[in-house]
Short mmCIF file of C-alpha atoms and ligand atoms in Angstrom, two decimals:
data_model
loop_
_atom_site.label_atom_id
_atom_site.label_comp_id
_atom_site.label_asym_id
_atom_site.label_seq_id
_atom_site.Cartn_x
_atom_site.Cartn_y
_atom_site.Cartn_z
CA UNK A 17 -23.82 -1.81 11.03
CA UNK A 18 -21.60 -0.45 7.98
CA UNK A 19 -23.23 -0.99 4.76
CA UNK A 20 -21.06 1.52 2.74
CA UNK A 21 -19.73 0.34 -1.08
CA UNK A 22 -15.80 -0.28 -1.12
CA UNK A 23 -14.15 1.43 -3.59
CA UNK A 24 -11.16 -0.69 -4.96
CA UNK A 25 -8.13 -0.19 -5.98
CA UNK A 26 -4.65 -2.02 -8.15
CA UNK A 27 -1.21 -1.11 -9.34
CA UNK A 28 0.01 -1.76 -12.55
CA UNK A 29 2.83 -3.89 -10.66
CA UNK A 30 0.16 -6.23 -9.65
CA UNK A 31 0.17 -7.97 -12.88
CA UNK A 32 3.64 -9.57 -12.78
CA UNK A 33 5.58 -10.76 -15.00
CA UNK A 34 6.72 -13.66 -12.35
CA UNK A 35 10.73 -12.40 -11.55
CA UNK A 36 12.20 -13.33 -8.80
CA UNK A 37 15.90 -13.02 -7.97
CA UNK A 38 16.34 -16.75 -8.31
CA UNK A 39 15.04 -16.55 -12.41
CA UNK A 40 14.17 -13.97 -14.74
CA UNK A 41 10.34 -12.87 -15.83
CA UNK A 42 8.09 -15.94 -17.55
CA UNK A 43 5.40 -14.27 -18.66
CA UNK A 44 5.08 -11.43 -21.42
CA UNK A 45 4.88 -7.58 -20.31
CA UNK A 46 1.54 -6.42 -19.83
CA UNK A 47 0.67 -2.68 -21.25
CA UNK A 48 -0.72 -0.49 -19.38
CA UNK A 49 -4.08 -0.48 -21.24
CA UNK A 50 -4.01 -4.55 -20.63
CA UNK A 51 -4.12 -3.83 -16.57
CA UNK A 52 -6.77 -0.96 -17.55
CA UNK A 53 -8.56 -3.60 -19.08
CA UNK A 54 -8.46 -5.90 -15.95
CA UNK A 55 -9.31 -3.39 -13.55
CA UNK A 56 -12.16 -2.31 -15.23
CA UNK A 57 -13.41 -5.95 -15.72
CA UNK A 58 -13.04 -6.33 -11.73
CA UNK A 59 -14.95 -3.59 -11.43
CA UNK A 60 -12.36 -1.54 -9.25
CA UNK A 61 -12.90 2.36 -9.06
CA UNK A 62 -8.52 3.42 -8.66
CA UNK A 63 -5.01 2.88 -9.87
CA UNK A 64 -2.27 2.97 -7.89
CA UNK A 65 0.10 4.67 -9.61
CA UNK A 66 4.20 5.03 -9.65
CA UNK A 67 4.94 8.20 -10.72
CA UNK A 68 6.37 6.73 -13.93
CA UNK A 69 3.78 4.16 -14.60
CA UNK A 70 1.74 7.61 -14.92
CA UNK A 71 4.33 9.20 -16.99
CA UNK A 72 6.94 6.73 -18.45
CA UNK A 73 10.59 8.01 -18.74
CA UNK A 74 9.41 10.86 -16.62
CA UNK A 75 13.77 11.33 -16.00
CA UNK A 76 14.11 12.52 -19.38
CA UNK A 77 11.26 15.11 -19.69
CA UNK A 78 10.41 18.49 -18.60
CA UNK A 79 8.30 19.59 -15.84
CA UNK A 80 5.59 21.09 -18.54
CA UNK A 81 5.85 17.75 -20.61
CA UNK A 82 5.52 15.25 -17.28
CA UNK A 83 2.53 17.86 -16.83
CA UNK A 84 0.74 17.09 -20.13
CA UNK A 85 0.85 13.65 -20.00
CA UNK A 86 0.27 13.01 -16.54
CA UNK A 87 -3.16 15.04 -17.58
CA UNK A 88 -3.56 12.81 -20.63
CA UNK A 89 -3.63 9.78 -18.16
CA UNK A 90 -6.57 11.75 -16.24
CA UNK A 91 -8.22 11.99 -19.22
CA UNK A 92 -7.72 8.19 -20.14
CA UNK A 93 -8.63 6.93 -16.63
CA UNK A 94 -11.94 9.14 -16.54
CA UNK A 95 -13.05 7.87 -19.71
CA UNK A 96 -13.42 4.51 -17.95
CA UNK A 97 -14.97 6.27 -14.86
CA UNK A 98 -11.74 5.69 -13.35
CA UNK A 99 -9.26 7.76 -10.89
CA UNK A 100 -6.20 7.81 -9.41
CA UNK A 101 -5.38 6.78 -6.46
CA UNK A 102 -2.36 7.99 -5.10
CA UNK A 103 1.03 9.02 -6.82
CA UNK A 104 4.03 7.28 -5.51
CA UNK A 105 7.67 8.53 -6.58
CA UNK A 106 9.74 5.34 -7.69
CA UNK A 107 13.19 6.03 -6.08
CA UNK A 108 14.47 2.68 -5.39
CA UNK A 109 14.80 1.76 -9.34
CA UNK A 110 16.91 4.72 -10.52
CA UNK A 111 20.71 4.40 -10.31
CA UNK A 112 20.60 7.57 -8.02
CA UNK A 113 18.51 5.94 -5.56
CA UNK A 114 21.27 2.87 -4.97
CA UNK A 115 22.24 4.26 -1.70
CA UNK A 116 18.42 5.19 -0.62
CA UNK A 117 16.69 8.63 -2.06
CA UNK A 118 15.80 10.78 1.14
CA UNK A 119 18.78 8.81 3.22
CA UNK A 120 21.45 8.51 0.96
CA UNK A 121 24.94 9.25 1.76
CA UNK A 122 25.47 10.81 -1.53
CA UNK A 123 24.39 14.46 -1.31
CA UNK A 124 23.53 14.39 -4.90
CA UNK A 125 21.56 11.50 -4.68
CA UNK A 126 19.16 13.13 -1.89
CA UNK A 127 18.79 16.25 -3.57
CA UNK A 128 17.50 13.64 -7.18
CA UNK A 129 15.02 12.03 -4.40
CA UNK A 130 13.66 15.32 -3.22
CA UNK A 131 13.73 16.64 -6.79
CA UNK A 132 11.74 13.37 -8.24
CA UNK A 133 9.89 13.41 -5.32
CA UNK A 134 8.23 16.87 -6.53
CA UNK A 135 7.58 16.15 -9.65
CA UNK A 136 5.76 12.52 -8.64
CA UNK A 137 3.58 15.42 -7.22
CA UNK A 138 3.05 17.23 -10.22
CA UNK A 139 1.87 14.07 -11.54
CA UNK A 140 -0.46 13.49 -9.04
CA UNK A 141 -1.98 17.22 -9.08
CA UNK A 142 -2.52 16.80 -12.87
CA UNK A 143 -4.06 13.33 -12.76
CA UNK A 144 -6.12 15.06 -9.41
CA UNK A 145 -5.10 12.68 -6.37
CA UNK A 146 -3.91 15.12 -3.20
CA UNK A 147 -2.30 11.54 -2.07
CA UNK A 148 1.41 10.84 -2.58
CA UNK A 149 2.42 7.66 -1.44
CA UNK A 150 6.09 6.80 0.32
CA UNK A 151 7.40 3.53 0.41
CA UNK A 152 11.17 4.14 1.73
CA UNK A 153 12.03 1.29 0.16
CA UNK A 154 16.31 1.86 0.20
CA UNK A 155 15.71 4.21 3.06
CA UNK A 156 17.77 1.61 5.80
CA UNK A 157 20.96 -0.54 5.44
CA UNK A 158 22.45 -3.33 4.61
CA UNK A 159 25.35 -2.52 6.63
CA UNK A 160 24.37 -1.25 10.10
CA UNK A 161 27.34 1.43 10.27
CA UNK A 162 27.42 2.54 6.59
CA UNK A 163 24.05 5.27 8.05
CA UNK A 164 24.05 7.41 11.07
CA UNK A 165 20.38 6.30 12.03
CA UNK A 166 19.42 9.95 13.86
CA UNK A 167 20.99 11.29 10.80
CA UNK A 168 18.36 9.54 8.70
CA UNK A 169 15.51 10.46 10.91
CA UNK A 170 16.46 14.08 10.53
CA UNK A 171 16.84 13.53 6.88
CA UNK A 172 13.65 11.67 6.11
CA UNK A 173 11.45 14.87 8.11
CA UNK A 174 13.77 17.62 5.93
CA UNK A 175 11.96 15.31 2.89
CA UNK A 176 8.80 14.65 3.51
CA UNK A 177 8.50 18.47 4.74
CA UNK A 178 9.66 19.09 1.15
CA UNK A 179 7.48 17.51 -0.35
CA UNK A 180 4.33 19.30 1.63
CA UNK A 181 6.23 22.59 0.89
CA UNK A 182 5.72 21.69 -3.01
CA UNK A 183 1.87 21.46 -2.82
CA UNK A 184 0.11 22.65 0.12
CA UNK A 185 -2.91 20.45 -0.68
CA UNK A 186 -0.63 17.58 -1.15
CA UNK A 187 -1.59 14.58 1.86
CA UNK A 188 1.41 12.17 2.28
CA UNK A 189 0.42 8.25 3.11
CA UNK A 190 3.73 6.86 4.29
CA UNK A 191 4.40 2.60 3.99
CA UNK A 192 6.05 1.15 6.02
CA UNK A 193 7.98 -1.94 6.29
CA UNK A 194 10.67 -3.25 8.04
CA UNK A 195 13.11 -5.11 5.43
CA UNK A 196 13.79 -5.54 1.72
CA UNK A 197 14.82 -4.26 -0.21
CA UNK A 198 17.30 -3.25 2.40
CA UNK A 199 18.37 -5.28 5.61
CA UNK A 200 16.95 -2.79 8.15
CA UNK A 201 14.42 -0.06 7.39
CA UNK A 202 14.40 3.12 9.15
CA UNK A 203 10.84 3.41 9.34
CA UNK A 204 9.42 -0.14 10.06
CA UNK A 205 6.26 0.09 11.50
CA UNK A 206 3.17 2.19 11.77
CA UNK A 207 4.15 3.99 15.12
CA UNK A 208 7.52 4.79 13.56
CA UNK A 209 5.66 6.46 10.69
CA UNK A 210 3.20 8.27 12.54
CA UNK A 211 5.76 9.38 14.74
CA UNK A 212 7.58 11.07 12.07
CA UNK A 213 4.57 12.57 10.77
CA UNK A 214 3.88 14.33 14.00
CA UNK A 215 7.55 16.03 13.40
CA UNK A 216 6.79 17.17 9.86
CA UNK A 217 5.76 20.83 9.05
CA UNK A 218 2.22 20.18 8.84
CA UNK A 219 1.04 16.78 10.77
CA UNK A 220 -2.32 17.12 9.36
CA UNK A 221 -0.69 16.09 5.91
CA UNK A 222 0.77 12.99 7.15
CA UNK A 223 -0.82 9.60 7.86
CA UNK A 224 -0.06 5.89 6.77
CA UNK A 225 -0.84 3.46 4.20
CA UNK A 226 -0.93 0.33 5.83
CA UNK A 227 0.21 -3.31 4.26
CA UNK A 228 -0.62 -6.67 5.67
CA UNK A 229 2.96 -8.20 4.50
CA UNK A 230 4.55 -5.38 5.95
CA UNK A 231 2.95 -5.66 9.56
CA UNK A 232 3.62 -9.49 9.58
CA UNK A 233 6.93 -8.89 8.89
CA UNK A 234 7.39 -6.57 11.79
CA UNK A 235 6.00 -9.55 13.47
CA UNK A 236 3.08 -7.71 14.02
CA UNK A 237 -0.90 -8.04 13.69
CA UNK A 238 -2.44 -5.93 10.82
CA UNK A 239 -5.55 -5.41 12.16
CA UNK A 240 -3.63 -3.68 15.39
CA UNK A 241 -1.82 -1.37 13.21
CA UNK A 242 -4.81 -0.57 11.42
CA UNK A 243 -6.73 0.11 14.74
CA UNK A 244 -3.63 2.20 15.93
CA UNK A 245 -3.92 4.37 12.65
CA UNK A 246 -7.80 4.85 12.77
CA UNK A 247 -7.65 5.73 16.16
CA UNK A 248 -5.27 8.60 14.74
CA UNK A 249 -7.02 9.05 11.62
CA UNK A 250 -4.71 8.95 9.65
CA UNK A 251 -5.50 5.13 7.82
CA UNK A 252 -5.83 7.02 4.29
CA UNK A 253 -4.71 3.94 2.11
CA UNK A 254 -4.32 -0.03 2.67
CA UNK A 255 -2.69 -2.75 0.41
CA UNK A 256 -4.20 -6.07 1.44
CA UNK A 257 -2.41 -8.95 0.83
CA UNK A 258 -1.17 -11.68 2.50
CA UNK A 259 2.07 -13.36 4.35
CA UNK A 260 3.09 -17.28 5.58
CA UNK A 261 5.40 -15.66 8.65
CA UNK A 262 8.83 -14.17 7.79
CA UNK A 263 10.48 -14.86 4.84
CA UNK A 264 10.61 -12.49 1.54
CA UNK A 265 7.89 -10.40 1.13
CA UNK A 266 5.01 -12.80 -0.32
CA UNK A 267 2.49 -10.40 -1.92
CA UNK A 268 0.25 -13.56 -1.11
CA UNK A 269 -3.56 -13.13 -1.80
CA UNK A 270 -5.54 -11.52 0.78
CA UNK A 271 -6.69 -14.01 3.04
CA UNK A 272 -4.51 -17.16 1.98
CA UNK A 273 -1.88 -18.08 4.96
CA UNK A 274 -4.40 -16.28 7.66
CA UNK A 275 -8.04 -16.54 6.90
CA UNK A 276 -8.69 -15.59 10.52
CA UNK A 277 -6.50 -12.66 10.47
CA UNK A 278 -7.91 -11.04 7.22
CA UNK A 279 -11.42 -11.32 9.10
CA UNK A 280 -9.66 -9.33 11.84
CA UNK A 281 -8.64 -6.54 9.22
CA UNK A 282 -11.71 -6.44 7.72
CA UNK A 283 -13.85 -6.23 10.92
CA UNK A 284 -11.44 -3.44 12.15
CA UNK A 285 -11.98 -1.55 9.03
CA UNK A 286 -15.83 -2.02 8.81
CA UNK A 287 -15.73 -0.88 13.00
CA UNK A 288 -15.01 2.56 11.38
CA UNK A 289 -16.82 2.31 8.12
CA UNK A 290 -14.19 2.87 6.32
CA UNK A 291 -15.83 2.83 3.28
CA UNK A 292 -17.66 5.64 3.95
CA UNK A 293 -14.78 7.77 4.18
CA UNK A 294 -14.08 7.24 0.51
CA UNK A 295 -10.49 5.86 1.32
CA UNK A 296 -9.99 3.10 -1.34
CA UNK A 297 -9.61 -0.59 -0.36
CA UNK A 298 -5.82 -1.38 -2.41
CA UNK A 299 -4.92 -4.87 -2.89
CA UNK A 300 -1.05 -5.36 -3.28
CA UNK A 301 -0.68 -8.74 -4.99
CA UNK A 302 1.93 -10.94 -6.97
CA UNK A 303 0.73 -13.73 -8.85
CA UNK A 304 2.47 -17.09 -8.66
CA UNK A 305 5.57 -17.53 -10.45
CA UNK A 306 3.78 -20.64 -11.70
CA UNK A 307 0.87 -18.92 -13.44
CA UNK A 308 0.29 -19.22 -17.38
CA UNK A 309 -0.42 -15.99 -18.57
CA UNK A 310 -3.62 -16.26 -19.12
CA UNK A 311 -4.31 -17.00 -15.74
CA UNK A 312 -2.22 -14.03 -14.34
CA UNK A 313 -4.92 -11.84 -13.05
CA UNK A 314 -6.80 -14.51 -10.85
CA UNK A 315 -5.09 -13.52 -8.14
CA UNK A 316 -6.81 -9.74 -8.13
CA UNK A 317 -9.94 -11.54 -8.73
CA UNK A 318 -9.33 -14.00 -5.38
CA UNK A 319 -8.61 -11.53 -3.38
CA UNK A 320 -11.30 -9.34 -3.95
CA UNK A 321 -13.80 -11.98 -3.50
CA UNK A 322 -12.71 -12.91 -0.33
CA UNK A 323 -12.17 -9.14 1.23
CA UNK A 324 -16.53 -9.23 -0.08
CA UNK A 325 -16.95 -13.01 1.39
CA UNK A 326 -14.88 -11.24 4.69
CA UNK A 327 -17.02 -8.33 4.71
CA UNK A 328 -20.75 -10.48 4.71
CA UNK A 329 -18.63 -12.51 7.36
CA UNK A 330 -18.11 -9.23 9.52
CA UNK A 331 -21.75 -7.66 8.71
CA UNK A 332 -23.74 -11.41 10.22
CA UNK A 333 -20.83 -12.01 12.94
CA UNK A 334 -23.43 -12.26 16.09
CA UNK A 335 -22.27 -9.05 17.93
CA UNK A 336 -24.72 -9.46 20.74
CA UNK A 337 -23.88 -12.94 21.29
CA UNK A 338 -20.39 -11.95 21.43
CA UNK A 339 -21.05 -9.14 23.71
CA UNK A 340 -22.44 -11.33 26.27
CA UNK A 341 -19.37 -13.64 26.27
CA UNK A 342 -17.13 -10.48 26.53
CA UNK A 343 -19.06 -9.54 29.43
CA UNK A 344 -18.80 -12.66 30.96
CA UNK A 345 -15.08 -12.67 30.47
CA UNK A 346 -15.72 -16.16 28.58
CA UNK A 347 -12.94 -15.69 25.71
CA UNK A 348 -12.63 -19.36 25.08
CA UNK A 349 -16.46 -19.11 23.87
CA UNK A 350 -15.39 -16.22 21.98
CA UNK A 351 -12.93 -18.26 20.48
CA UNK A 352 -15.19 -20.88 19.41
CA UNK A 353 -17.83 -18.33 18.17
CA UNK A 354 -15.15 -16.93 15.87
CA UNK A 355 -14.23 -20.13 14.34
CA UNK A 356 -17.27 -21.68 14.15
CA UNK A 357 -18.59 -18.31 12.45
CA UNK A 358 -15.62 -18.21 10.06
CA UNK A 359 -16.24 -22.33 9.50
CA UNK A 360 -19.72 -21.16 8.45
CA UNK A 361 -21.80 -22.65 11.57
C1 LIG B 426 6.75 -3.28 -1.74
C2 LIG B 426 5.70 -2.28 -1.65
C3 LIG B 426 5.36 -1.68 -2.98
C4 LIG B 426 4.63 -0.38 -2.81
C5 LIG B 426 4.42 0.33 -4.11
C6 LIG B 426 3.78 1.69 -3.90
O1 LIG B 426 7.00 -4.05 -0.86
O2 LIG B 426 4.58 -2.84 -1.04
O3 LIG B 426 4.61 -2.57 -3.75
O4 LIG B 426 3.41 -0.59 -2.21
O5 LIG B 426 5.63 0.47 -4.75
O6 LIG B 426 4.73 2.60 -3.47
MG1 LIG B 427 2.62 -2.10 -0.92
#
């Protein structure tokens, strides 16, 4: 049985200041030493980083300058015993992104992506991550025939093999998900992701990070895709989180519509001790619109405490009991052995 630490991890886009596109924020802007602050109280190990939560108003500076301060952040974070995570180039915020980065039909506006692209990579050599995280956020439509979708595959390998030219240490986690920003996404699911890894230059370099929103709103089962990636290794990042079916992506805490299915992603990741393989267990969170802000963190708390509370469920689930039911093709025990194990019994 796994008994390896988790390492955890949080974005500074965790701590929210409650937007959504029906109302504007209602709670004050949280600095960057504020989530610092948090992180280290919750005892996580890594931040998530955008590339210009690293280095703010990275558009305006020069390579050597996004350098130095991307190396001042390393500096920062280490103090605190802290690391980096991964380094993920923001292209869906940026007026040249409107169309999509890698995708877009706007020649200039794929040659910014790329360009941004490399430098979120010089950000993450200096803060010393090798993991650069995609989320191709604007890479789809909102208009079916506005895209030529083998165009886009074609495009989105000519990038990501850019990006592994800039740094040939550089891994690439891609996210997928299958709507919103945009209507449809060209890379909605796991398989598609993987798939377009095993086109790239160097396949080695290129494996998933998997979110539990995302899955469910591909209508599929995290813990599957999960299973599908380990059985690839290539499951080098997760963002656990939660989601009640399909509607706009919930960021929900991990656990909270589906206890039952965070058990599942849990128990698939402990099957591998995942820990062990020093891969960082990310939680990507929003906290309820409805949250004071001095309450606006609970939500990072919650959902650690239940991926622990999962993990104790996973490491006294009675495996040989459950073997024996298996054998005796007697799922509707199985069933009950589940609940009754999840009810506490
Ligand atoms: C949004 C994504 C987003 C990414 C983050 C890292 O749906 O989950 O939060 O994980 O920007 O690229
Ligand atoms: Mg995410």
């Amino acid at each position: 049985m796994a008994e390896s630490q988790y390492r955890f991890s949080v974005g500074p886009w965790n701590i929210g200041r409650g937007a959504d596109p029906f109302g504007p924020p209602v709670r004050p802007a949280v600095s960057f030493d504020e989530v610092l602050a948090v992180a280290v109280d919750l005892g996580f190990d890594g931040i998530q980083f955008h590339d210009d939560d690293a280095v703010p108003d990275l558009e305006n500076l020069s390579p050597a300058q996004i350098v130095q301060q991307a190396e001042a952040m390393k500096r920062k974070l280490a103090d605190l015993n802290m690391v980096a995570e991964f380094v993920a180039p923001r292209l869906w915020e940026h007026p040249s992104g409107i169309d999509g980065g890698y995708t877009s039909n706007d020649p200039a506006g794929r040659k910014w992506a790329i360009e941004r692209s490399k430098r979120a990579v010089d950000v993450a050599r200096a803060m010393g991550t090798d993991l650069i995280v995609l989320w191709p956020a604007r890479e789809g439509t909102g208009v079916r025939e506005s895209k030529c979708p083998i165009d886009a595959s074609r495009k989105m390998i000519e990038a990501v093999n850019a990006i592994l030219a800039a740094d040939p240490r550089i891994r690439i986690a891609i996210e997928p998900k299958p709507n919103e920003p945009v209507d449809t996404a060209f890379i909605p699911t796991i398989g598609h992701a993987l798939a377009l890894g095993s086109r790239c230059a160097d396949p080695a370099r290129v494996g998933v990070l998997i979110e539990s929103a995302h899955a469910i709103l591909a209508g599929l089962d995290p813990s599957d895709e999960m299973g599908f990636a380990l059985a690839a290794g290539k499951l080098w990042s997760v963002h656990l989180n939660d989601q009640n079916g399909l509607k706009y992506d919930q960021d929900k805490v991990f656990g909270a519509a589906n206890l039952r299915g965070a058990f599942d992603q849990v128990r698939v990741l402990e099957s591998v001790d995942y820990a062990a393989t020093g891969a960082f267990v990310g939680f990507d969170v929003k906290a309820q619109r409805t949250q004071k802000a001095e309450q606006a963190t609970a939500h990072l708390a919650t959902s650690q405490a239940v991926f622990l509370r999962l993990v104790e469920k996973v490491r006294t689930f009675p495996v040989n009991t459950a073997d024996e039911m298996i054998a005796n093709r007697d799922y509707e025990a199985l069933e009950r052995l589940v609940l009754e194990h999840l009810l506490g019994g």
